[in-house]
XYZ file of C-alpha atoms in Angstrom:
455
model
C -71.465 -16.820 -34.862
C -75.108 -16.676 -34.457
C -77.499 -17.478 -37.335
C -79.911 -14.555 -36.586
C -77.001 -12.461 -37.106
C -76.063 -13.924 -40.614
C -79.658 -13.571 -41.582
C -80.127 -10.076 -40.506
C -76.624 -8.817 -42.134
C -76.742 -6.709 -45.181
C -74.678 -9.072 -47.136
C -77.153 -11.995 -46.582
C -80.115 -9.723 -47.656
C -78.135 -8.841 -50.990
C -77.243 -12.742 -51.650
C -81.010 -13.537 -51.162
C -82.020 -10.701 -53.523
C -79.388 -12.004 -55.955
C -80.828 -15.485 -55.838
C -84.256 -14.421 -56.177
C -83.395 -12.613 -59.246
C -81.375 -15.827 -60.568
C -84.444 -17.875 -59.982
C -86.853 -15.619 -61.856
C -84.165 -15.635 -64.651
C -84.032 -19.406 -64.801
C -87.766 -19.783 -64.440
C -88.159 -17.480 -67.459
C -85.511 -19.440 -69.481
C -87.396 -22.427 -68.544
C -90.718 -21.173 -69.746
C -89.228 -19.978 -72.998
C -87.645 -23.221 -73.448
C -90.670 -25.202 -73.148
C -92.820 -22.870 -75.354
C -90.148 -23.192 -77.978
C -89.827 -26.830 -77.820
C -93.634 -27.592 -77.434
C -94.220 -25.272 -80.540
C -91.677 -26.987 -82.578
C -92.917 -30.609 -81.874
C -96.455 -29.298 -82.488
C -95.532 -28.260 -85.783
C -93.629 -31.325 -86.555
C -96.946 -33.301 -85.443
C -99.155 -31.151 -87.624
C -96.918 -31.533 -90.672
C -96.658 -35.381 -90.267
C -100.742 -35.787 -89.854
C -101.123 -33.406 -93.079
C -98.297 -35.056 -95.027
C -100.036 -38.519 -94.272
C -103.540 -37.396 -95.240
C -102.203 -35.769 -98.371
C -100.294 -39.082 -99.292
C -103.344 -41.286 -98.796
C -105.788 -38.644 -100.627
C -103.030 -38.863 -103.527
C -103.191 -42.759 -103.260
C -107.206 -42.701 -103.429
C -107.214 -40.459 -106.636
C -104.810 -43.051 -108.461
C -105.886 -46.172 -106.924
C -109.665 -45.632 -105.982
C -111.556 -46.554 -102.578
C -110.095 -50.442 -102.639
C -106.633 -49.055 -102.839
C -107.208 -46.389 -100.112
C -108.855 -48.971 -97.960
C -106.013 -51.672 -98.608
C -103.358 -49.123 -97.296
C -105.218 -47.939 -94.289
C -105.835 -51.450 -93.013
C -102.250 -52.550 -93.727
C -100.937 -49.189 -91.899
C -103.550 -49.857 -89.056
C -102.906 -53.545 -88.784
C -98.859 -53.047 -88.671
C -98.737 -50.115 -86.711
C -95.891 -48.835 -88.916
C -96.011 -45.470 -86.970
C -97.589 -43.799 -83.938
C -100.371 -42.644 -86.086
C -103.741 -43.666 -85.893
C -106.074 -44.239 -89.140
C -109.895 -44.386 -89.977
C -112.358 -44.202 -93.003
C -115.560 -42.975 -92.116
C -118.644 -43.408 -94.249
C -121.371 -40.756 -94.980
C -122.996 -41.665 -91.439
C -119.731 -41.149 -89.630
C -119.421 -44.825 -89.105
C -115.994 -46.467 -88.932
C -115.621 -48.444 -92.239
C -112.083 -49.230 -91.448
C -109.543 -48.341 -88.749
C -109.787 -46.941 -85.280
C -113.208 -46.674 -84.053
C -112.597 -43.951 -81.632
C -111.582 -41.382 -83.945
C -114.977 -40.864 -85.459
C -115.973 -38.758 -82.392
C -113.093 -36.059 -83.607
C -113.655 -36.397 -87.358
C -116.644 -34.018 -87.571
C -119.478 -34.173 -90.065
C -118.991 -34.701 -93.793
C -119.029 -31.746 -96.147
C -118.200 -31.263 -99.843
C -114.791 -29.651 -99.145
C -111.575 -31.527 -99.969
C -109.234 -29.408 -97.907
C -107.430 -31.187 -94.694
C -108.862 -29.783 -91.604
C -106.487 -30.316 -88.691
C -107.572 -29.625 -84.972
C -106.350 -30.218 -81.590
C -108.701 -31.903 -78.982
C -108.163 -32.328 -75.017
C -109.339 -35.584 -74.060
C -108.653 -35.052 -70.479
C -106.506 -32.732 -68.206
C -103.284 -34.260 -69.287
C -104.046 -35.939 -72.774
C -104.246 -34.191 -76.095
C -104.787 -35.640 -79.677
C -104.155 -33.956 -83.114
C -106.752 -34.801 -85.774
C -106.516 -34.411 -89.554
C -109.724 -35.213 -91.304
C -110.392 -34.681 -95.181
C -113.665 -35.694 -97.298
C -112.929 -37.819 -100.363
C -114.819 -37.575 -103.508
C -116.840 -40.841 -102.861
C -118.316 -39.127 -99.861
C -116.140 -41.074 -97.130
C -114.084 -39.280 -94.727
C -110.354 -40.040 -94.190
C -109.429 -39.498 -90.274
C -105.848 -39.496 -89.390
C -104.679 -38.650 -85.466
C -101.363 -38.283 -83.657
C -101.601 -38.732 -79.818
C -99.656 -35.819 -78.258
C -98.513 -38.079 -75.200
C -94.987 -37.739 -76.423
C -95.033 -34.072 -76.490
C -96.569 -33.750 -73.100
C -93.688 -36.151 -71.848
C -91.091 -33.742 -73.215
C -93.062 -31.047 -71.397
C -92.974 -32.980 -68.165
C -89.181 -33.443 -68.624
C -88.522 -29.846 -69.187
C -90.691 -28.688 -66.276
C -89.126 -31.369 -63.989
C -85.454 -30.462 -65.208
C -86.180 -26.605 -64.584
C -87.833 -27.284 -61.416
C -84.940 -29.100 -60.225
C -82.609 -26.231 -61.447
C -84.607 -23.830 -59.260
C -84.303 -25.831 -56.406
C -80.537 -26.357 -56.762
C -80.347 -22.575 -57.428
C -82.037 -21.609 -54.365
C -80.135 -24.151 -52.139
C -76.886 -22.718 -53.519
C -77.962 -19.384 -53.510
C -78.768 -19.219 -49.732
C -75.976 -21.500 -48.984
C -73.506 -19.285 -50.855
C -75.245 -16.192 -49.473
C -74.593 -17.523 -45.962
C -71.075 -18.701 -46.281
C -69.881 -15.368 -47.820
C -71.976 -13.620 -45.191
C -70.044 -15.401 -42.551
C -66.605 -14.819 -44.338
C -67.487 -10.897 -44.499
C -69.044 -10.512 -40.998
C -65.564 -12.255 -39.834
C -63.813 -9.303 -41.233
C -66.166 -6.738 -40.241
C -65.895 -8.220 -36.538
C -62.010 -8.085 -36.704
C -62.536 -4.105 -37.519
C -65.025 -3.816 -34.573
C -62.861 -5.606 -32.245
C -59.819 -3.211 -32.991
C -62.055 -0.340 -32.975
C -63.650 -1.271 -29.298
C -59.897 -2.019 -28.163
C -58.725 1.289 -29.094
C -62.095 2.988 -27.735
C -60.861 1.199 -24.464
C -57.441 2.778 -24.437
C -55.154 0.566 -26.377
C -54.003 2.739 -29.290
C -51.555 0.076 -30.421
C -54.169 -2.130 -31.844
C -54.286 -2.640 -35.683
C -56.640 -4.336 -37.939
C -54.962 -7.627 -38.847
C -54.444 -8.161 -42.756
C -55.305 -11.151 -44.413
C -52.759 -10.500 -47.462
C -55.409 -10.955 -50.217
C -55.370 -7.379 -51.487
C -58.873 -7.238 -51.626
C -61.116 -4.204 -50.703
C -61.289 -5.235 -47.196
C -57.514 -5.342 -47.117
C -57.189 -1.975 -48.690
C -59.641 -0.648 -46.263
C -57.830 -2.293 -43.291
C -54.759 -0.831 -44.409
C -56.118 2.669 -44.761
C -57.590 2.480 -41.383
C -54.217 1.328 -39.857
C -52.311 4.153 -41.358
C -55.168 6.614 -40.010
C -54.731 5.009 -36.716
C -50.902 5.289 -36.990
C -51.522 8.864 -37.840
C -53.751 9.486 -34.797
C -51.266 7.492 -32.415
C -48.597 9.937 -33.933
C -50.785 12.941 -33.050
C -51.439 11.459 -29.642
C -47.730 10.994 -29.014
C -46.967 14.450 -30.347
C -49.389 15.952 -28.068
C -47.890 14.061 -25.012
C -44.346 15.035 -26.273
C -45.564 18.589 -26.628
C -47.059 18.811 -23.045
C -43.892 17.439 -21.483
C -41.734 19.749 -23.548
C -44.045 22.641 -22.561
C -43.627 21.612 -18.875
C -39.990 21.284 -19.158
C -38.977 24.195 -21.414
C -41.300 26.727 -20.206
C -40.700 26.050 -16.722
C -37.355 27.624 -16.786
C -38.309 30.954 -17.971
C -41.221 31.075 -15.810
C -38.870 30.231 -13.042
C -36.429 33.152 -14.073
C -39.423 35.489 -14.334
C -40.599 34.556 -10.937
C -37.059 34.678 -9.600
C -36.555 38.115 -11.113
C -39.481 39.695 -9.403
C -39.060 38.131 -5.876
C -35.353 39.644 -6.225
C -36.732 42.916 -7.234
C -39.398 42.960 -4.480
C -36.957 41.845 -1.786
C -33.641 43.496 -2.866
C -34.427 46.444 -5.032
C -33.954 49.877 -3.364
C -33.815 52.371 -6.205
C -36.126 53.234 -9.226
C -33.452 52.188 -11.626
C -32.956 48.582 -9.961
C -37.005 48.302 -10.096
C -36.951 49.255 -13.965
C -34.081 46.861 -14.686
C -36.086 44.088 -12.883
C -39.229 45.025 -14.862
C -37.462 45.050 -18.178
C -35.981 41.441 -17.431
C -39.548 40.167 -16.448
C -40.931 41.831 -19.800
C -38.072 40.078 -21.860
C -38.997 36.736 -20.160
C -42.762 37.582 -20.978
C -42.059 38.543 -24.441
C -39.981 35.247 -25.095
C -42.879 33.193 -23.635
C -45.582 34.874 -25.588
C -43.625 34.443 -28.771
C -43.173 30.670 -27.966
C -47.012 30.557 -27.437
C -47.528 32.347 -30.742
C -45.367 29.979 -32.573
C -47.025 26.958 -30.961
C -50.599 28.534 -32.131
C -49.219 29.151 -35.631
C -48.146 25.873 -36.038
C -51.446 24.303 -34.842
C -53.117 26.580 -37.315
C -50.948 25.465 -40.169
C -51.407 21.575 -39.113
C -54.924 22.040 -39.407
C -54.797 22.797 -43.053
C -57.104 25.754 -42.792
C -55.005 27.674 -45.217
C -54.882 24.819 -48.045
C -58.028 26.451 -49.632
C -56.092 29.446 -50.695
C -53.291 27.413 -52.139
C -52.239 28.867 -55.925
C -49.426 28.328 -58.299
C -46.293 29.741 -56.610
C -42.758 30.551 -58.134
C -40.705 28.657 -55.719
C -37.526 30.049 -57.426
C -38.711 33.734 -56.459
C -39.402 32.710 -53.106
C -36.220 31.476 -52.202
C -34.274 34.287 -54.146
C -36.211 36.599 -52.028
C -35.453 34.991 -48.899
C -31.787 34.811 -49.617
C -31.614 38.539 -50.605
C -33.593 39.414 -47.419
C -30.965 37.472 -44.920
C -27.864 38.544 -47.273
C -27.113 41.558 -44.680
C -27.475 39.470 -41.653
C -25.345 36.830 -42.803
C -22.601 39.342 -43.671
C -23.057 40.942 -40.190
C -22.119 37.647 -38.615
C -19.286 37.151 -41.205
C -21.365 34.425 -42.898
C -22.113 33.764 -46.480
C -25.329 32.736 -48.260
C -25.049 31.457 -51.831
C -28.038 30.984 -54.008
C -28.160 28.199 -56.509
C -31.576 28.537 -57.692
C -32.962 27.204 -60.924
C -35.349 29.559 -62.668
C -39.178 29.373 -62.608
C -39.703 26.152 -60.498
C -43.330 26.507 -59.612
C -45.238 24.586 -56.956
C -49.052 24.450 -55.851
C -48.974 26.354 -52.236
C -49.149 29.357 -50.082
C -46.465 31.927 -50.897
C -46.508 33.176 -47.282
C -45.791 29.737 -45.683
C -43.250 28.828 -48.271
C -41.502 32.107 -47.369
C -41.640 31.275 -43.557
C -40.572 27.755 -44.310
C -37.215 29.026 -46.077
C -36.810 31.908 -43.488
C -36.864 29.274 -40.601
C -34.200 27.213 -42.251
C -32.032 30.236 -43.031
C -32.448 31.563 -39.403
C -31.749 28.064 -38.177
C -28.516 27.866 -40.028
C -27.443 31.614 -39.222
C -28.100 30.869 -35.281
C -25.923 27.346 -35.132
C -23.016 28.070 -37.332
C -19.736 29.426 -36.414
C -18.553 32.740 -38.218
C -17.144 32.228 -41.787
C -19.750 29.520 -42.146
C -21.152 29.115 -45.756
C -24.980 28.604 -46.125
C -26.273 27.295 -49.488
C -29.919 27.612 -50.905
C -30.237 24.978 -53.752
C -33.429 24.437 -55.808
C -33.365 22.122 -58.945
C -36.491 20.322 -60.818
C -36.003 16.623 -60.778
C -38.477 14.727 -62.849
C -42.277 15.697 -61.407
C -40.571 16.790 -58.323
C -39.052 20.320 -57.025
C -36.214 19.771 -54.549
C -35.063 22.560 -52.308
C -32.229 22.524 -49.861
C -30.636 24.665 -47.292
C -27.255 23.448 -46.367
C -24.087 24.641 -43.994
C -20.945 23.689 -43.346
C -21.473 24.114 -39.486
C -21.293 21.556 -36.727
C -24.360 19.950 -37.961
C -26.398 17.461 -35.955
C -25.339 13.818 -34.887
C -26.879 11.155 -36.716
C -29.011 9.498 -33.572
C -30.446 13.018 -33.034
C -31.663 13.803 -36.429
C -35.177 11.824 -36.164
C -35.900 14.251 -33.219
C -35.000 17.405 -35.171
C -38.611 18.309 -35.921
C -39.672 17.725 -32.251
C -41.227 20.627 -30.678
C -39.002 22.365 -28.278
C -36.069 19.899 -29.340
C -32.606 21.707 -28.740
C -29.005 19.987 -28.633
C -27.469 20.682 -25.406
C -24.768 23.004 -27.006
C -27.467 24.977 -28.507
C -29.553 26.014 -25.288
C -27.206 28.795 -24.871
C -28.332 30.450 -28.191
C -31.451 32.429 -28.589
C -34.465 30.488 -29.927
C -37.290 28.379 -28.582
C -36.555 25.066 -30.666
C -39.759 25.504 -32.762
C -38.307 26.896 -36.103
C -37.880 23.204 -37.393
C -41.117 22.114 -36.316
C -42.946 24.948 -38.073
C -40.817 23.699 -41.033
C -42.224 20.392 -40.810
C -45.848 21.466 -40.473
C -45.618 23.647 -43.368
C -44.050 20.882 -45.676
C -46.844 18.643 -44.412
C -49.578 20.757 -45.179
C -47.954 21.299 -48.980
C -47.599 17.343 -49.014
C -44.033 17.718 -49.298
C -41.247 15.509 -47.595
C -38.714 17.035 -45.309
C -35.373 15.262 -44.749
C -32.432 16.324 -42.460
C -29.050 14.964 -43.888
C -25.498 15.000 -43.324
C -23.672 17.646 -45.391
C -20.217 16.238 -44.408
C -19.663 18.784 -42.793
C -22.637 20.527 -41.610
C -26.326 19.976 -41.958
C -28.382 19.784 -45.179
C -32.256 20.160 -44.797
C -33.996 18.837 -48.063
C -37.604 19.559 -48.952
C -39.446 17.907 -51.828
C -42.296 19.191 -53.426
C -44.503 17.813 -56.184
C -43.831 20.222 -59.206
C -46.522 22.600 -60.460
C -44.924 23.012 -63.708
C -47.192 22.155 -66.682
């Protein structure tokens, strides 16, 4: 993977931005630490020199000039501390101690208050000086070199500069590694998309098994691709089925017209031929209308009009509507429907769904068959079933039952176009319901599961 590609990626830019923010935060923390530590050390130094001036001034009051000179000489000679001492006369000349302090002591005055000031000796060196005038006209001067504080400042500065350097290196390095990993995942998606664009619809995005956002996105995209692949396969299957199943009625229509043109001699014969042609044309129009209705349902265009529907009432209405037709065919429709089972959906489409299931049962069961409409509420689902005790569908054929134009060989002599269960599947899908073809032992049982709309 090219370095330029990594640098130009959004992930790397975010990593750089995060690193810069982190560096700024480290710099602020370093500055605050340096200010805090320096202030604390300066306060300690000021307290130290002020306390030493006060102690020597007290000694002067008790033991006089001789005792003070002796104490200063002793401290100056032994270097008991890092402090520097001097006693200056009225002319600002050093009586005892460090001669260099005279430059920072200031002039003699009548005040006996301690005056503490900080002086810069050069760009990198400072001194803290405390001076106090004594009763005999001399001036006591004590100084503290601030070199140790400046050393601490240098250590803090070096430490935070090192921390900033490490933060920058780690930030950019980590950003590059993370960007490389992210780009690998994105490239996998891109390669799969390119392969699909090239016509290989079997390609899917490889999952790493980590369960992260990329894996979840990849799984969603794979599900979408499966759905698209299924739709493409459905289109191919529908095209083949249309070519196969509509060819026969079109051939009958053409043959009937040819026969009429060549053999019909009387008006009655022509009328009979025209009637047969109209019947075939009506059948074709019904087939295309059913196909268009299925396409309209699958588009989800009617989902915006969904409302809470009493499914119990819908199924009861269908059972009552088909009762006379069942009796005419010496069949019985039994309704076992729980009260007030509600779902979210389209009443007209749901009526169409159960009408198709009942019609399918009436067309493919012998006389004396029992057709049962069953509705129950199971936890958060509404389960609706239409079952019969007819010949059913062989187990190996059930997966094909919802294909357009699919019909068993024994059913091809019965009226119909093989689109009834296809429309059932389309209506169930638009309602986010699942539909299954099951064995009723004997017969067929179609179960539709809805998310219940009961509050």
